[in-house]
Amino acid sequence: MLSRIVVIVFAFILTATAFWSGMLDFVERPLLEQRFKLDIRDGNPQLVVVEIDPKSLREIGTWPWKRSLHALLIDRLTAAGAGTVIFDVDFSLASSDTEDLAFEKALARRNGRTVLAAFRQWSDADGRFVDLGPLPRFLPYSEIASANIFPESDGLLWRQPLFLDWNGQVIPSIATSVALQAGWTTDRSISVQGFGIDYSITPDSFERYSFSDVAGGAVDPSVFNGKTVLVGATAVELGDNVATPLYKSLPGVLVQTLAAQSLMTDRALQPLSKTLTYLLLFFAIAAVVAFSRRKTPGKGLVAVIGLNIVIFITAAVIQSYSTVLVPVAPFIVGTSLAGTLIFLIRFRQLAARAVAERFARLKSQAMMANVAKNAFDALIMTNEAGKIETLNLAAERIFNVKQAKANGHSMSEYYVPSKLTHNLSFEEVLKQAVTTAEPLRILCKRASGKAFHADLAVTRIDEEESGDLILLMRDIDDFVKTERTAIRRERALKIATRQAKLANRAKTEFFANMSHELKTPLNAVMGFAEIMHGELLGPLGSPKYIEYSKDIYDGGAKLLETVTDVLDFARIEDGKLTLQNEQLNLTDLLTRMGEMSRERAEAAGIIFSMNLPSRPFTCTTDQRLLKKALGAILSNAVKFNQRDGQVELAACFTEDGDIRISISDSGIGIPAEEIETCFSAFGQADRGLQRQYEGAGLGLSLALKYIEALGGTLQIKSEVGVGTTVTMILPGQQPEQAEMAIAG
């Protein structure tokens, strides 16, 4: 973290200092030229240039020209209806009085709509700057403008002042004067304020005419009507050339025209404020450092290049649509410097890490050699043919042979062909292990000749293409013996399981057959007991006989109920139970079942209550199975309760539209570990010879089977001494079907 902060601060301070001192201009200015090339545009057509060109010099034949020629040009332009005429020509020295008078009268005829050039230049004789301007006789009829230009340290003209001090007064530059005459306005009090010339304005878009053609009347006068005219030298031999960006060298009059066009087209360029530049530079450097923190040098370089391309394009777009010059060089230098520093720091870290890893690798190799030597498994190095080269201590122990004695011997001497390897030779086994890269189980022998089982894994050493092999072997003889014992036990267990299933099926079939055999005599016993109890064939002679006959009937009914339960259980176990679905008013059924249970509960001194929905609701289900399940659970709730206890039967709909039926009691409760026992066939929580409650132990088991057959679930929550709640969840609407087989 600290190193990244140092990089950001260092790169920012160094770049900002270089930018402030102008050291980055040699980078910035070529980039600015490229931005000019990307946005070439035309100038304002209201400005016309009259050139003192080579053609004019040839035709007139002398230099300097007579002032009367300039007077002729003024008269031609006046007659053509031209606006202001600006001369970028030196009229500071007198010629003949006749010539000067001709020029003076021409100026007078223009009535002040002429601008003449003034200069400030260094005088070695005087040791100071000297201000030069037009002859005093010309001043009453004209304005003056400074023709001075100020190249930068690279010798190129990038900027031009708006106003300059001259002879104790503030005068506009020629470019400013042209723009002012064309209607542009500015604050004259800002005498030193300059602007950047927009070199994207192409000189090819300027209207330019030869001096001799205009003075000779060879040019259509209408082209000057209402326009500002700038007159100056473009002939190279006159020496009025200026070094410029983009165009290398331009005549002074065209440079003045470019500067004037920059003002007239609102393209006077101004640099972005340095404060904002420094702020953006800081964020750019910070972004590069943050991005390059975990990236590869290649990705960091791509990020720096991409960011600078974006900055360059952004600067070009801003320059095209506004007059703001966004510097690009500080961002290129700053981000490149930051990226380089981050790379050097990471390179140093990677180098240090590489050295550390090298030492760690050497240490690890030494450690691994020691581990291999003392490993629990046998490690044997052989050549490609299986000749032993080195053994570790485990190999010496397993094969009962020393390194010195084993060297040069073939591993085939310690190998036993067997069914495990399809009786292949050791050379073939090695080839198979190397090809498949899978471990093999083989039979080996110790030096004493005793055979043992081993796992073999082979790895080829590719270093220097030596062809050597590493054999990793483990003595698994004890494991194989244990495995074989486990297999024998598993076989015995499968046989015992199959026999148990057969015995269980035999038991089920026995119960089913016995149930049928018992029901026939039971029906007869119950029938005769009922006849005797009703004395249908005559009096029995004693009231005790009537009481006995009722006991016989009740005992038979109870036995028949048990036999029926056993028969139903056998059917479920055999998968032969069928469903008889019908539309059922569940409210009526629960009410009837509750009333019957209420009688038994009240006879036992138990409070019975029902909490059923007020509106009737129906479902499609097997009424017989549902009644038997409800009866078994209600019977248990009363049976396993105590005097003054409570039983509640409740029903409601769940959020999913299913039917929830719950039967709660305050009875003896069931231990948590015994709940599963209650669901098993013939299982009871109260077991043993001293159990207090009667029953075959099929009630809950059958109830669970019945509810599951109806597509529902049954759950028990119980606490010893507190009570038990049995909850049944039935689907709101059973699918209609004639018959459904239920597996046990």
Tab-separated table of C-alpha atoms in Angstrom, residues 88 147 149-151 155-158 160 197 199 239-245 247-256:
chain	number	residue	atom	x	y	z
A	88	ASP	CA	0.972	44.360	-43.324
A	147	ALA	CA	2.604	43.527	-36.911
A	149	ILE	CA	4.803	38.156	-33.811
A	150	PHE	CA	6.300	36.160	-30.915
A	151	PRO	CA	7.588	32.640	-31.678
A	155	GLY	CA	11.023	28.841	-33.015
A	156	LEU	CA	7.404	28.195	-34.026
A	157	LEU	CA	4.542	30.642	-33.738
A	158	TRP	CA	1.873	29.079	-31.467
A	160	GLN	CA	-0.533	35.726	-30.812
A	197	ILE	CA	-3.781	30.149	-33.214
A	199	TYR	CA	-3.893	25.800	-37.296
A	239	GLY	CA	11.880	37.407	-46.382
A	240	ASP	CA	8.575	37.815	-44.523
A	241	ASN	CA	8.190	34.111	-43.658
A	242	VAL	CA	7.313	32.657	-40.241
A	243	ALA	CA	7.967	29.139	-38.919
A	244	THR	CA	4.674	27.587	-37.860
A	245	PRO	CA	3.318	24.260	-36.680
A	247	TYR	CA	2.683	24.158	-42.260
A	248	LYS	CA	6.409	24.502	-41.397
A	249	SER	CA	6.748	27.977	-42.968
A	250	LEU	CA	4.105	30.523	-43.963
A	251	PRO	CA	4.260	34.116	-45.218
A	252	GLY	CA	3.661	36.618	-42.458
A	253	VAL	CA	0.417	37.873	-43.994
A	254	LEU	CA	-1.023	34.342	-44.036
A	255	VAL	CA	-0.003	33.829	-40.411
A	256	GLN	CA	-1.790	37.057	-39.532
